[in-house]
């Protein structure tokens, strides 16, 4: 077999694993990402306890597939709207305090794109069933809270349908605090009954739902 001068699979692997490692290592004790607020709150605890398992998912083909769609559509939108009219990968953070443990938490999120006063959130999926998903609507509303904007577009790219939905209205401060408290208490776990089927930590989690 002739050796290539370079190996794209290896390049993608190194990039993805390094990025996931950096994100995990940089995550401070009091930082909560928007994605932590929309999935099973036990995952927040497990990603710190079982770092190797968390890193193990970084290079799954489905994760990479989603990443490529994200990056590809962001580049295309820059072409279509013009570089001056769109911002991509915009990071936000805000602090909140909860009475539950009297701690301050930093809520962080990275918005895929902003055009005019719209947030654009890109989703890839192998199926177009039951769109838009509830947790994606919550995610968009959390980004609206972080960015002080009021309108979001959720765009789904699936093999059988490309469709977008408008989401209006940020989560309230009360809704936000309640979500933060689920992360602190680790309850309810899972947040959705389907989550355990796709969860990396299901191999050691006492809360795993086995009948869903
Ligand atoms: S197995 Fe289920 S309950 Fe346990 S961490 Fe994963 S999603 Fe949450």
PDB file of N, CA and C and ligand atoms in Angstrom, residues 39-44 46 188-209, ligand 1:
ATOM      1  N   UNK A  39     -30.114  19.270  28.076  1.00  0.00           N
ATOM      2  CA  UNK A  39     -30.048  17.802  28.114  1.00  0.00           C
ATOM      3  C   UNK A  39     -30.056  17.325  29.556  1.00  0.00           C
ATOM      4  N   UNK A  40     -29.969  16.014  29.735  1.00  0.00           N
ATOM      5  CA  UNK A  40     -29.991  15.408  31.067  1.00  0.00           C
ATOM      6  C   UNK A  40     -28.961  16.085  31.991  1.00  0.00           C
ATOM      7  N   UNK A  41     -29.391  16.609  33.136  1.00  0.00           N
ATOM      8  CA  UNK A  41     -28.476  17.355  34.004  1.00  0.00           C
ATOM      9  C   UNK A  41     -27.377  16.494  34.631  1.00  0.00           C
ATOM     10  N   UNK A  42     -27.569  15.171  34.630  1.00  0.00           N
ATOM     11  CA  UNK A  42     -26.503  14.324  35.176  1.00  0.00           C
ATOM     12  C   UNK A  42     -25.268  14.343  34.277  1.00  0.00           C
ATOM     13  N   UNK A  43     -25.479  14.596  32.987  1.00  0.00           N
ATOM     14  CA  UNK A  43     -24.345  14.619  32.051  1.00  0.00           C
ATOM     15  C   UNK A  43     -23.337  15.701  32.427  1.00  0.00           C
ATOM     16  N   UNK A  44     -23.841  16.787  33.030  1.00  0.00           N
ATOM     17  CA  UNK A  44     -22.970  17.882  33.461  1.00  0.00           C
ATOM     18  C   UNK A  44     -21.957  17.375  34.490  1.00  0.00           C
ATOM     19  N   UNK A  46     -21.247  14.057  35.026  1.00  0.00           N
ATOM     20  CA  UNK A  46     -20.481  12.935  34.490  1.00  0.00           C
ATOM     21  C   UNK A  46     -19.355  13.369  33.545  1.00  0.00           C
ATOM     22  N   UNK A 188     -34.411  16.756  36.884  1.00  0.00           N
ATOM     23  CA  UNK A 188     -34.742  15.360  36.613  1.00  0.00           C
ATOM     24  C   UNK A 188     -33.732  14.721  35.661  1.00  0.00           C
ATOM     25  N   UNK A 189     -33.393  13.478  35.931  1.00  0.00           N
ATOM     26  CA  UNK A 189     -32.470  12.741  35.065  1.00  0.00           C
ATOM     27  C   UNK A 189     -33.128  11.420  34.635  1.00  0.00           C
ATOM     28  N   UNK A 190     -33.294  11.223  33.347  1.00  0.00           N
ATOM     29  CA  UNK A 190     -32.973  12.138  32.255  1.00  0.00           C
ATOM     30  C   UNK A 190     -34.015  13.258  32.142  1.00  0.00           C
ATOM     31  N   UNK A 191     -33.686  14.255  31.342  1.00  0.00           N
ATOM     32  CA  UNK A 191     -34.660  15.329  31.126  1.00  0.00           C
ATOM     33  C   UNK A 191     -35.739  14.841  30.163  1.00  0.00           C
ATOM     34  N   UNK A 192     -35.316  14.039  29.166  1.00  0.00           N
ATOM     35  CA  UNK A 192     -36.257  13.434  28.202  1.00  0.00           C
ATOM     36  C   UNK A 192     -36.028  11.921  28.206  1.00  0.00           C
ATOM     37  N   UNK A 193     -37.103  11.159  28.060  1.00  0.00           N
ATOM     38  CA  UNK A 193     -36.986   9.695  28.192  1.00  0.00           C
ATOM     39  C   UNK A 193     -36.099   9.074  27.100  1.00  0.00           C
ATOM     40  N   UNK A 194     -35.989   9.723  25.934  1.00  0.00           N
ATOM     41  CA  UNK A 194     -35.200   9.149  24.840  1.00  0.00           C
ATOM     42  C   UNK A 194     -33.687   9.316  25.031  1.00  0.00           C
ATOM     43  N   UNK A 195     -33.290  10.168  25.973  1.00  0.00           N
ATOM     44  CA  UNK A 195     -31.870  10.515  26.074  1.00  0.00           C
ATOM     45  C   UNK A 195     -30.940   9.347  26.406  1.00  0.00           C
ATOM     46  N   UNK A 196     -31.419   8.456  27.287  1.00  0.00           N
ATOM     47  CA  UNK A 196     -30.541   7.372  27.750  1.00  0.00           C
ATOM     48  C   UNK A 196     -30.080   6.475  26.597  1.00  0.00           C
ATOM     49  N   UNK A 197     -30.932   6.338  25.575  1.00  0.00           N
ATOM     50  CA  UNK A 197     -30.587   5.474  24.434  1.00  0.00           C
ATOM     51  C   UNK A 197     -29.338   5.969  23.700  1.00  0.00           C
ATOM     52  N   UNK A 198     -29.103   7.262  23.754  1.00  0.00           N
ATOM     53  CA  UNK A 198     -27.978   7.831  22.999  1.00  0.00           C
ATOM     54  C   UNK A 198     -26.858   8.321  23.913  1.00  0.00           C
ATOM     55  N   UNK A 199     -26.936   7.993  25.201  1.00  0.00           N
ATOM     56  CA  UNK A 199     -26.026   8.612  26.173  1.00  0.00           C
ATOM     57  C   UNK A 199     -24.748   7.802  26.387  1.00  0.00           C
ATOM     58  N   UNK A 200     -23.624   8.474  26.296  1.00  0.00           N
ATOM     59  CA  UNK A 200     -22.308   7.873  26.523  1.00  0.00           C
ATOM     60  C   UNK A 200     -22.178   7.295  27.926  1.00  0.00           C
ATOM     61  N   UNK A 201     -22.823   7.962  28.888  1.00  0.00           N
ATOM     62  CA  UNK A 201     -22.664   7.559  30.288  1.00  0.00           C
ATOM     63  C   UNK A 201     -23.637   6.462  30.702  1.00  0.00           C
ATOM     64  N   UNK A 202     -24.458   5.989  29.774  1.00  0.00           N
ATOM     65  CA  UNK A 202     -25.463   4.974  30.118  1.00  0.00           C
ATOM     66  C   UNK A 202     -24.810   3.675  30.580  1.00  0.00           C
ATOM     67  N   UNK A 203     -23.530   3.480  30.238  1.00  0.00           N
ATOM     68  CA  UNK A 203     -22.850   2.241  30.638  1.00  0.00           C
ATOM     69  C   UNK A 203     -22.537   2.199  32.134  1.00  0.00           C
ATOM     70  N   UNK A 204     -22.712   3.336  32.828  1.00  0.00           N
ATOM     71  CA  UNK A 204     -22.454   3.325  34.273  1.00  0.00           C
ATOM     72  C   UNK A 204     -23.463   4.123  35.080  1.00  0.00           C
ATOM     73  N   UNK A 205     -24.527   4.567  34.429  1.00  0.00           N
ATOM     74  CA  UNK A 205     -25.458   5.470  35.108  1.00  0.00           C
ATOM     75  C   UNK A 205     -26.594   4.711  35.817  1.00  0.00           C
ATOM     76  N   UNK A 206     -26.752   4.926  37.132  1.00  0.00           N
ATOM     77  CA  UNK A 206     -27.844   4.265  37.855  1.00  0.00           C
ATOM     78  C   UNK A 206     -29.227   4.758  37.445  1.00  0.00           C
ATOM     79  N   UNK A 207     -29.284   5.951  36.856  1.00  0.00           N
ATOM     80  CA  UNK A 207     -30.574   6.536  36.485  1.00  0.00           C
ATOM     81  C   UNK A 207     -31.033   6.134  35.078  1.00  0.00           C
ATOM     82  N   UNK A 208     -30.263   5.342  34.400  1.00  0.00           N
ATOM     83  CA  UNK A 208     -30.602   5.003  33.008  1.00  0.00           C
ATOM     84  C   UNK A 208     -31.996   4.384  32.911  1.00  0.00           C
ATOM     85  N   UNK A 209     -32.780   4.891  31.958  1.00  0.00           N
ATOM     86  CA  UNK A 209     -34.097   4.296  31.723  1.00  0.00           C
ATOM     87  C   UNK A 209     -33.888   3.155  30.729  1.00  0.00           C
TER      88      UNK A 209
HETATM   89  S1  LIG B   1     -28.033   7.373  31.078  1.00  0.00           S
HETATM   90 FE1  LIG B   1     -29.863   8.649  31.071  1.00  0.00          FE
HETATM   91  S2  LIG B   1     -30.096   9.413  33.149  1.00  0.00           S
HETATM   92 FE2  LIG B   1     -27.991   8.640  32.936  1.00  0.00          FE
HETATM   93  S3  LIG B   1     -26.756  10.405  32.377  1.00  0.00           S
HETATM   94 FE3  LIG B   1     -27.397   9.417  30.479  1.00  0.00          FE
HETATM   95  S4  LIG B   1     -29.281  10.441  29.888  1.00  0.00           S
HETATM   96 FE4  LIG B   1     -28.909  10.931  32.035  1.00  0.00          FE
END
